[in-house]
Short mmCIF file of C-alpha atoms and ligand atoms in Angstrom, two decimals:
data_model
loop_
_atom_site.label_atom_id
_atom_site.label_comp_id
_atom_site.label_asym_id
_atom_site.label_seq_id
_atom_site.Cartn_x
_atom_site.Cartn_y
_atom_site.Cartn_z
CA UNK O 1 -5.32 5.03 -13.51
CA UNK O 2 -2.41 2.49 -13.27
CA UNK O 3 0.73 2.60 -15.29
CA UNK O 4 -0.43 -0.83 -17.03
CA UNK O 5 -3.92 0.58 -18.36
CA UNK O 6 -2.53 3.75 -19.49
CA UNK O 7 0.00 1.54 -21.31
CA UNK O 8 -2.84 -0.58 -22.58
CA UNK O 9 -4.77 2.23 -23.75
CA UNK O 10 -1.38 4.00 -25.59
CA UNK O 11 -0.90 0.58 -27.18
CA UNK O 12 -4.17 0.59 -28.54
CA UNK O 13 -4.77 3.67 -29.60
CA UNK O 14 -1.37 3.65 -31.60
CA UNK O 15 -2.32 0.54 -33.45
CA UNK O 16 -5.53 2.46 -34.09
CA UNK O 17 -3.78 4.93 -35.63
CA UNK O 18 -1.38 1.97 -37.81
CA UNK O 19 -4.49 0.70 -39.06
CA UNK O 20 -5.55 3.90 -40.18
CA UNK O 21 -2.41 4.56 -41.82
CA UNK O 22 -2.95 1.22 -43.73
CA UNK O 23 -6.03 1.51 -44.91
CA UNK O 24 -5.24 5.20 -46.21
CA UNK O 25 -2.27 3.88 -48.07
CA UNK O 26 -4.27 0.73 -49.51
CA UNK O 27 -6.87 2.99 -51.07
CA UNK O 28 -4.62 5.46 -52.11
CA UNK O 29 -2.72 2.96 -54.16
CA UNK O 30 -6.13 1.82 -55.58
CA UNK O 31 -6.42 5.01 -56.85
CA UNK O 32 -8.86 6.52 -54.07
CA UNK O 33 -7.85 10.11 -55.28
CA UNK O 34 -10.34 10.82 -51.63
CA UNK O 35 -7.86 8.46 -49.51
CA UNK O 36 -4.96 10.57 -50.58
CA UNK O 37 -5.93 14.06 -49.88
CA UNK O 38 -6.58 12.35 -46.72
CA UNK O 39 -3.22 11.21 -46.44
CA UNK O 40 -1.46 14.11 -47.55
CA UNK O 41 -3.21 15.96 -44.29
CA UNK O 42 -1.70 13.20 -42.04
CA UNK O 43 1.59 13.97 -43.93
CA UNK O 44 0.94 17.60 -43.06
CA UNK O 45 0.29 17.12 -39.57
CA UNK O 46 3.13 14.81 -38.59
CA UNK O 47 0.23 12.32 -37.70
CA UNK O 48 1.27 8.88 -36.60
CA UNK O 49 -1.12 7.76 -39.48
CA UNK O 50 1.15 9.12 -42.02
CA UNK O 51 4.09 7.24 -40.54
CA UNK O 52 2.37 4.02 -40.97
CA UNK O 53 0.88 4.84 -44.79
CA UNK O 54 4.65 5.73 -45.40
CA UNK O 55 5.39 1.71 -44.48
CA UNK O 56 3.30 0.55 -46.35
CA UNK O 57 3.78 2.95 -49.50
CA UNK O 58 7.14 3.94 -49.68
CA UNK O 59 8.64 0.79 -51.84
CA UNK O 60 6.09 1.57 -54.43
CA UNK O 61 7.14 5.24 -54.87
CA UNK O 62 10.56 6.23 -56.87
CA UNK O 63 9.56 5.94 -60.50
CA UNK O 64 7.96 9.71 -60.79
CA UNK O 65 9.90 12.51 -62.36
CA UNK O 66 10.28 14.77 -59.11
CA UNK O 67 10.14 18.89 -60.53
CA UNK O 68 11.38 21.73 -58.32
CA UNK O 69 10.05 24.75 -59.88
CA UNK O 70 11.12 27.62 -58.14
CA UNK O 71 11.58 31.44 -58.57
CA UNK O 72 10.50 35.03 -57.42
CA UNK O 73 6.91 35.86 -56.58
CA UNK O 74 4.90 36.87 -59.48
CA UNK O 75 7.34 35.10 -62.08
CA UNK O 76 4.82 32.99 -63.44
CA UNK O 77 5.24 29.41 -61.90
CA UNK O 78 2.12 28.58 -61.28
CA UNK O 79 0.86 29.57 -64.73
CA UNK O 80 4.10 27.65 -66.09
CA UNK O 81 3.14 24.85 -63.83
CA UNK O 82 -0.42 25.41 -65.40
CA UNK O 83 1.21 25.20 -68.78
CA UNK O 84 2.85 22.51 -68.11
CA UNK O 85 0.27 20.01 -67.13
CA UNK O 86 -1.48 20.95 -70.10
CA UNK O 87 1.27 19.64 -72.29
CA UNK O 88 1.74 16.36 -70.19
CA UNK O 89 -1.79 15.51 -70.12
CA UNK O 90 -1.57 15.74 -73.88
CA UNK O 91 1.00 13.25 -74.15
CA UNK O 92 -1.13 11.17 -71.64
CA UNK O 93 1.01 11.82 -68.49
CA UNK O 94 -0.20 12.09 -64.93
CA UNK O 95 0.32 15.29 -62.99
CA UNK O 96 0.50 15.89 -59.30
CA UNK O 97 1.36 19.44 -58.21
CA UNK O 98 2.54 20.09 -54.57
CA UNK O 99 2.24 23.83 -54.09
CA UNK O 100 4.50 25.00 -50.97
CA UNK O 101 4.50 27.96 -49.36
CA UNK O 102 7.31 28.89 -46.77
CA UNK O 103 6.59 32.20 -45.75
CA UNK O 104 3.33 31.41 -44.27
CA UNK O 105 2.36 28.82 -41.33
CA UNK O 106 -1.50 29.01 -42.87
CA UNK O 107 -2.65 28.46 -46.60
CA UNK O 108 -3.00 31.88 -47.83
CA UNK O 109 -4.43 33.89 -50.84
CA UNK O 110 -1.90 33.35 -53.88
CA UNK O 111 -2.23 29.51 -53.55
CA UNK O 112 -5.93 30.24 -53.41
CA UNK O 113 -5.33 31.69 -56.74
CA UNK O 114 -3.71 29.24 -57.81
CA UNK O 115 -6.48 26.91 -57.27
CA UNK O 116 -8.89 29.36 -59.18
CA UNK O 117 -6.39 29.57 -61.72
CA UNK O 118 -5.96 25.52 -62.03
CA UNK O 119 -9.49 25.17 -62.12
CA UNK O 120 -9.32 23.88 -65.79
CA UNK O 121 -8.14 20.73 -64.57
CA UNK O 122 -10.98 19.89 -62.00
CA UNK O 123 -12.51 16.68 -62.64
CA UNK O 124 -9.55 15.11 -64.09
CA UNK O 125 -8.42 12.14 -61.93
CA UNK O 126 -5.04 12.08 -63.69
CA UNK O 127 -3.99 15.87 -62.45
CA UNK O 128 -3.66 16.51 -58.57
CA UNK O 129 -2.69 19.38 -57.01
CA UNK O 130 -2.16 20.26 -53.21
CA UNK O 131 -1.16 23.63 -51.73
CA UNK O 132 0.93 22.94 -48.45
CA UNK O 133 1.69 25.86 -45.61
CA UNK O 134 4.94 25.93 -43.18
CA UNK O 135 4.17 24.16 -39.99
CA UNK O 136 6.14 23.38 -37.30
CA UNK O 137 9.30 23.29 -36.41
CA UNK O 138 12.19 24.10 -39.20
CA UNK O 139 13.28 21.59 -41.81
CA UNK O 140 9.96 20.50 -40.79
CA UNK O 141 9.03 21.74 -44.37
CA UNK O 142 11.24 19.86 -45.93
CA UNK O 143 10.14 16.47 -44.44
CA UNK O 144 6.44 17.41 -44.95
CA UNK O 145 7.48 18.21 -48.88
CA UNK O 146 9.61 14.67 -49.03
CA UNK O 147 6.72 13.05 -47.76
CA UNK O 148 3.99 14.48 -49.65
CA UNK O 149 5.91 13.92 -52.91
CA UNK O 150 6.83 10.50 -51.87
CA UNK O 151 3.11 9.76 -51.52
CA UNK O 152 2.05 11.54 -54.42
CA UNK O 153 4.76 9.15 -56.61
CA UNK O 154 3.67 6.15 -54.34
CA UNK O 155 0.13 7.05 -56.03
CA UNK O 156 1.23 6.47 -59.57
CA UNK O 157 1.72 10.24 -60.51
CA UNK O 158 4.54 10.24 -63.55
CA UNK O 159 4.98 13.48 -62.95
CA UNK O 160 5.29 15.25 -59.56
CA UNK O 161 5.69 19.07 -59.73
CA UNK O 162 7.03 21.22 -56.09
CA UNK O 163 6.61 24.89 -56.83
CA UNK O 164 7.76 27.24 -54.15
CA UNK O 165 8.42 31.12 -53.92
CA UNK O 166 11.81 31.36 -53.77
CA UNK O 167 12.78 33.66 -51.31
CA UNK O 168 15.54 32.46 -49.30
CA UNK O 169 16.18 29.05 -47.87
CA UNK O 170 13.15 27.64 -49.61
CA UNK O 171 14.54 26.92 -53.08
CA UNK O 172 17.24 24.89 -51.04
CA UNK O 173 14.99 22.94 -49.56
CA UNK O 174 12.83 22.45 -52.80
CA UNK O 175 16.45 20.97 -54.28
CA UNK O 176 16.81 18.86 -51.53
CA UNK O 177 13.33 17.61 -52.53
CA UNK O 178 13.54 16.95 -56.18
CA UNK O 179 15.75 15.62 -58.75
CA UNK O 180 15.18 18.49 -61.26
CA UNK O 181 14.73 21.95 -59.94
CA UNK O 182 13.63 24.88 -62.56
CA UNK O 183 14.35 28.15 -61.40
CA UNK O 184 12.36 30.80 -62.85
CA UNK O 185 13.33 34.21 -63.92
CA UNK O 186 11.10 37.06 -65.32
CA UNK O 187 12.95 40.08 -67.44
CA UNK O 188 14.15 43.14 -65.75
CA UNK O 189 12.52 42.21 -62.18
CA UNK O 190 15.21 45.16 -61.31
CA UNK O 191 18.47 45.15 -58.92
CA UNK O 192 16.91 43.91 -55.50
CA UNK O 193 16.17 40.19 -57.24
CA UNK O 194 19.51 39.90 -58.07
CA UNK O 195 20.83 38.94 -54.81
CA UNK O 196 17.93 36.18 -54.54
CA UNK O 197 19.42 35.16 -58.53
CA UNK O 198 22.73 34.34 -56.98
CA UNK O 199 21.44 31.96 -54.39
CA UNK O 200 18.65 30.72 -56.48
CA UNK O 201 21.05 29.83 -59.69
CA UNK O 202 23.07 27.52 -57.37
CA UNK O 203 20.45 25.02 -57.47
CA UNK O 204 19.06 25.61 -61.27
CA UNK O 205 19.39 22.31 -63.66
CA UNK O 206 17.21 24.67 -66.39
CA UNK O 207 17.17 28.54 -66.13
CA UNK O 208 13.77 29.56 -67.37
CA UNK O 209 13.19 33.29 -68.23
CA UNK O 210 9.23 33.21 -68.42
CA UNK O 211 7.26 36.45 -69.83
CA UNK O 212 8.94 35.96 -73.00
CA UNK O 213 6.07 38.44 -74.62
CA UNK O 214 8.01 41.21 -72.57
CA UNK O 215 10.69 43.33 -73.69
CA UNK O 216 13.98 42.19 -72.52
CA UNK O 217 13.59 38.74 -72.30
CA UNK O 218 15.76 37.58 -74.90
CA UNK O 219 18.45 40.07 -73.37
CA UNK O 220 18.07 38.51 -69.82
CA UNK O 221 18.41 35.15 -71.37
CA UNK O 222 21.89 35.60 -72.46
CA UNK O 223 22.87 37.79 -69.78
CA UNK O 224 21.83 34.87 -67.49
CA UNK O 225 23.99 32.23 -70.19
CA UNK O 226 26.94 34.80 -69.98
CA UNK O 227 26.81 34.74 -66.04
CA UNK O 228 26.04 31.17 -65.64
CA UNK O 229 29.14 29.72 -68.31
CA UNK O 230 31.60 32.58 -66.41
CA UNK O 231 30.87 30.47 -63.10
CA UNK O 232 32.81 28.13 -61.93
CA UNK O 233 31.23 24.81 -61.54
CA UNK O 234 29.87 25.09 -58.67
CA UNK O 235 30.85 22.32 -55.97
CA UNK O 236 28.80 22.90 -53.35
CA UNK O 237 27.68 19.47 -52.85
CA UNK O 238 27.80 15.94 -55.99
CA UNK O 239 24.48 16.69 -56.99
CA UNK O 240 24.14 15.46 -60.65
CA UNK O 241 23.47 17.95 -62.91
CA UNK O 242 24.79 19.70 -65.71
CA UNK O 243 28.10 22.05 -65.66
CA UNK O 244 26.17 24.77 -66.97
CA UNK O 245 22.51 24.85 -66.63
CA UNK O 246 19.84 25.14 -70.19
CA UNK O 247 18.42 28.50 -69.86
CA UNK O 248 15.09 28.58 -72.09
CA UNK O 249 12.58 31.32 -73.09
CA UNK O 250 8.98 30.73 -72.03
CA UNK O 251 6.27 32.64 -72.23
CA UNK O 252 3.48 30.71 -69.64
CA UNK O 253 0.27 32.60 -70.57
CA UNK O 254 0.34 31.44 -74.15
CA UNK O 255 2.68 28.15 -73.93
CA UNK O 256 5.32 29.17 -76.01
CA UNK O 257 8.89 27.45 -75.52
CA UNK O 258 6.45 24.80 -72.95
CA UNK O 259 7.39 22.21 -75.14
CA UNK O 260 10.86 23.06 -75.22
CA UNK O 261 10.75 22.87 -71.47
CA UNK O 262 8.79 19.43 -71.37
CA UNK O 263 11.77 17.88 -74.32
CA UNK O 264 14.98 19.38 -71.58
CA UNK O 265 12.45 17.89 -68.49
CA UNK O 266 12.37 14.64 -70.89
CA UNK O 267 16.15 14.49 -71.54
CA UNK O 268 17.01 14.95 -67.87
CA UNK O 269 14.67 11.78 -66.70
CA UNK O 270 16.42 10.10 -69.40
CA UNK O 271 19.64 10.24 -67.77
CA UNK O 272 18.83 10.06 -64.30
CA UNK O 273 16.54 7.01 -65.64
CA UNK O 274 19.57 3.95 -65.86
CA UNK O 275 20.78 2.26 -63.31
CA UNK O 276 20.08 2.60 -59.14
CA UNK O 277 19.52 6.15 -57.25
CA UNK O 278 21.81 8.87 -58.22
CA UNK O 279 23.54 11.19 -55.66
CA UNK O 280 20.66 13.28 -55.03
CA UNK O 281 18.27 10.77 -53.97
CA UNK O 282 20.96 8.51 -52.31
CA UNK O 283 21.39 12.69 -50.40
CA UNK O 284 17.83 12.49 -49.97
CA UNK O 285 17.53 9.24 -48.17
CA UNK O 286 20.39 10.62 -46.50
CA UNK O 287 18.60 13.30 -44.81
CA UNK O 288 15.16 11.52 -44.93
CA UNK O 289 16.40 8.85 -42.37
CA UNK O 290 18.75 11.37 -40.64
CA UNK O 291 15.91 13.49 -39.44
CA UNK O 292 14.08 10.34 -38.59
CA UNK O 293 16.33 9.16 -36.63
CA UNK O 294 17.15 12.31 -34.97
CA UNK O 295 13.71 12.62 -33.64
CA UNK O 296 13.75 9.53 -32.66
CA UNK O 297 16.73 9.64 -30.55
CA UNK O 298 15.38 12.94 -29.04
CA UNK O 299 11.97 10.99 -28.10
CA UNK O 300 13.69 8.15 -26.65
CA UNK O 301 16.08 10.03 -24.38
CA UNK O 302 12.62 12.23 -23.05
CA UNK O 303 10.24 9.09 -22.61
CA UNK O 304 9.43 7.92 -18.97
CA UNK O 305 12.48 5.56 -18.80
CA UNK O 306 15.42 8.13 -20.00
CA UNK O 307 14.16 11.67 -19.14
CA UNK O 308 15.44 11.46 -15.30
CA UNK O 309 18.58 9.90 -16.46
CA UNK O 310 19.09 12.88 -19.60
CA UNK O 311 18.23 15.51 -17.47
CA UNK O 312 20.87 14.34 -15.33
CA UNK O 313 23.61 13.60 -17.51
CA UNK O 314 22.50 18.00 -19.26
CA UNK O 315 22.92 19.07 -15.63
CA UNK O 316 26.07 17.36 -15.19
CA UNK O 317 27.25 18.95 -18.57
CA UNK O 318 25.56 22.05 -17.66
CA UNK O 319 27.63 22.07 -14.20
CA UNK O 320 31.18 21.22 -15.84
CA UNK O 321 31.64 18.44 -13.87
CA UNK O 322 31.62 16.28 -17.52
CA UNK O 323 32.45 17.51 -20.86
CA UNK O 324 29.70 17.70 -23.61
CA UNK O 325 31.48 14.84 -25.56
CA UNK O 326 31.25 12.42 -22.12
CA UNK O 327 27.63 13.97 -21.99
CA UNK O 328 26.72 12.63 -25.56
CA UNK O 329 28.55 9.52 -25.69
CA UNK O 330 26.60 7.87 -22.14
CA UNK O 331 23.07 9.56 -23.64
CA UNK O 332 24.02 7.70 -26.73
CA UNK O 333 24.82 4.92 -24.75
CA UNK O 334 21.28 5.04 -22.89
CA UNK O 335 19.11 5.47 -25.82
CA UNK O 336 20.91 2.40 -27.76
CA UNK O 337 21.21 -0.03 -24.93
CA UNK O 338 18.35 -2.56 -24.54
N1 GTP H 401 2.94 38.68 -69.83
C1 GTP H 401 3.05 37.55 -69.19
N2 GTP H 401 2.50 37.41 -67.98
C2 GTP H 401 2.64 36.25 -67.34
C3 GTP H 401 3.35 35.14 -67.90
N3 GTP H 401 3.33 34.13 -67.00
C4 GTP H 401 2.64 34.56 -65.95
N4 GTP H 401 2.22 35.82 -66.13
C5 GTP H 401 1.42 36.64 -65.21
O1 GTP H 401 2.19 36.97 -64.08
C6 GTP H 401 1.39 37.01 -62.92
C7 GTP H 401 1.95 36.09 -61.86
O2 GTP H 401 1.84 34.75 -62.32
P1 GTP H 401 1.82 33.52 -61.32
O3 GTP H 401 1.79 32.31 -62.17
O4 GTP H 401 0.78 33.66 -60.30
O5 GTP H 401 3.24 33.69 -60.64
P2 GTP H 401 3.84 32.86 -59.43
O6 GTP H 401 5.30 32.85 -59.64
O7 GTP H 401 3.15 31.57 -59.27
O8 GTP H 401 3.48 33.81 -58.21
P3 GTP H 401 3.53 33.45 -56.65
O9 GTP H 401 2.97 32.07 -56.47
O10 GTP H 401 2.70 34.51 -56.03
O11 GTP H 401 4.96 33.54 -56.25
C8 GTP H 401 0.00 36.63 -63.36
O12 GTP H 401 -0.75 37.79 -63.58
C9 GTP H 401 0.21 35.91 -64.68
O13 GTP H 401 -0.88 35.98 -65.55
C10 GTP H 401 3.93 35.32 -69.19
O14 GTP H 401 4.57 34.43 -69.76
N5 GTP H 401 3.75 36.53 -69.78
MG1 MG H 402 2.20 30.66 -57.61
#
């Protein structure tokens, strides 16, 4: 086949998928609670369809409270996020729950329990809830999570919970992702958590100790306040938040201190509510378009018309005979140029 029909047949099969895209995002924002499960798979598989949903949807996202609930395995959050969806539907609020799992690449058994557990909910169109696996490349899980939640917002959800096991670079990533993040702790989860404490406490805006009904909770709940108000201000980064993070006692299993949690959830979308985008999503359209663009530099300097031309300018690095600043500059050059 000819370089013109296979160019033909690219062209229309990518408007295909556009169309796609479009129609997905139309009857998503119609409420098609089908059409956006549908979506979020696109979203999950990097699928040209989700690029052109994201056109069309994008503009109507931004007015959901974005939650980053995050802690050690086991430490309740998806019975707190359980918990907490039955408070917000009582007040009337939508709920969309992104469940993420880092660790593994396919959907595996403790977000199946979680869907057992959050089986209460089934049949109401005004709770959502999505588990999401690691796929990919890295960062790719923290594109997949921005776009999922974007989506999910896009949809009308008020409320838009991420809850990941935090267990290394995830809770990072669920910051990155949200404009609240809730970092759980249970009591006495012993010595080896502590180390995961330290990293995860750099990104808390609330400190929850959940399991209140054990012993000890009260006592890690002001060792945590004592830790957190001897620590400097962390200045890692202008993210918004408070100089010393709430820490509040819940106890998920029965609700108690929930609506505590939902009033400090309340008074943070309060402040973040005036005026345009705060640092952290002015950061997070940072990286949003950052990786975008990225990949589509990389694509462009690979496609039929660069990749001779790259490879050539890489060898030529590779070889000495330019330096790797020369090398960038002309692939720069050749991407850009018209
Ligand atoms: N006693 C007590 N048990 C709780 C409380 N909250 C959760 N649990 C129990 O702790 C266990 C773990 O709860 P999950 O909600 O699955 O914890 P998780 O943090 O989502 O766990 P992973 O998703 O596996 O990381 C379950 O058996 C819960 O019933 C609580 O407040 N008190
Ligand atoms: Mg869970």
């Amino acid at each position: 086949m000819g370089r013109r029909a296979t160019d033909q047949r690219r062209a229309e099969r990518s408007a295909e998928l556009a169309r796609r895209g479009t129609e997905l995002a139309d009857a998503t924002l119609r409420g098609d609670r089908r059409a956006l499960a549908r979506l979020l798979t696109a979203v999950e598989d990097r699928s040209p369809v989700a690029e052109s949903a994201m056109r069309r949807l994008y503009r109507k996202a931004g007015r959901a409270q974005l939650v980053g609930i995050t802690g050690p395995p086991g430490s309740g959050k998806s019975t707190l996020v359980s918990a907490l969806i039955g408070q917000l539907r009582g007040a009337g609020r939508s709920v969309a729950v992104v469940a993420v799992d880092p660790s593994s690449p396919i959907t595996g058994g403790a977000l199946l329990g979680d869907r057992v557990r959050m089986q209460s909910y089934a049949g109401d169109r005004d709770v959502f809830i999505r588990s999401m696996a690691a796929r990919g490349h890295a960062g790719g899980l923290a594109s997949t999570t921005g776009a999922a939640v974007a989506v999910l917002d896009a949809a009308g959800f008020d409320h838009v919970f991420i809850e990941t096991v935090g267990t290394g670079q995830s809770e990072v990533e669920v910051a990155a992702a949200a404009d609240t993040t809730v970092v759980l702790e249970a009591p006495e989860m012993g010595d080896e958590v502590q180390a995961i404490k330290a990293g995860l406490l750099e990104v808390a805006d609330i400190v929850v100790v959940n399991k209140g009904d054990r012993p000890g909770a009260l006592r890690t709940a002001s060792q945590l306040r004592a830790m957190l108000s001897a620590a400097a201000p962390a200045a890692i980064d202008d993210r918004p938040r408070p100089k010393r993070p709430e820490v509040l006692v819940t106890t998920a299993t029965t609700g108690e201190g929930v609506p505590e949690l939902v009033a400090a959830l309340e008074r943070r979308r309060d402040a973040g509510a005036a005026g345009s985008a705060g640092p952290a999503r002015l950061a997070r359209a940072e990286a949003q378009v950052w990786a975008i663009a990225t990949e589509r530099l990389r694509a462009r300097l690979h496609d039929r018309d660069h990749r001779d031309a790259t490879e050539a300018t890489l060898r030529q690095v590779a070889d000495h005979e330019i330096d790797p600043y020369a090398g960038a500059d002309r692939l720069l050059g050749e991407a850009t140029e018209t």
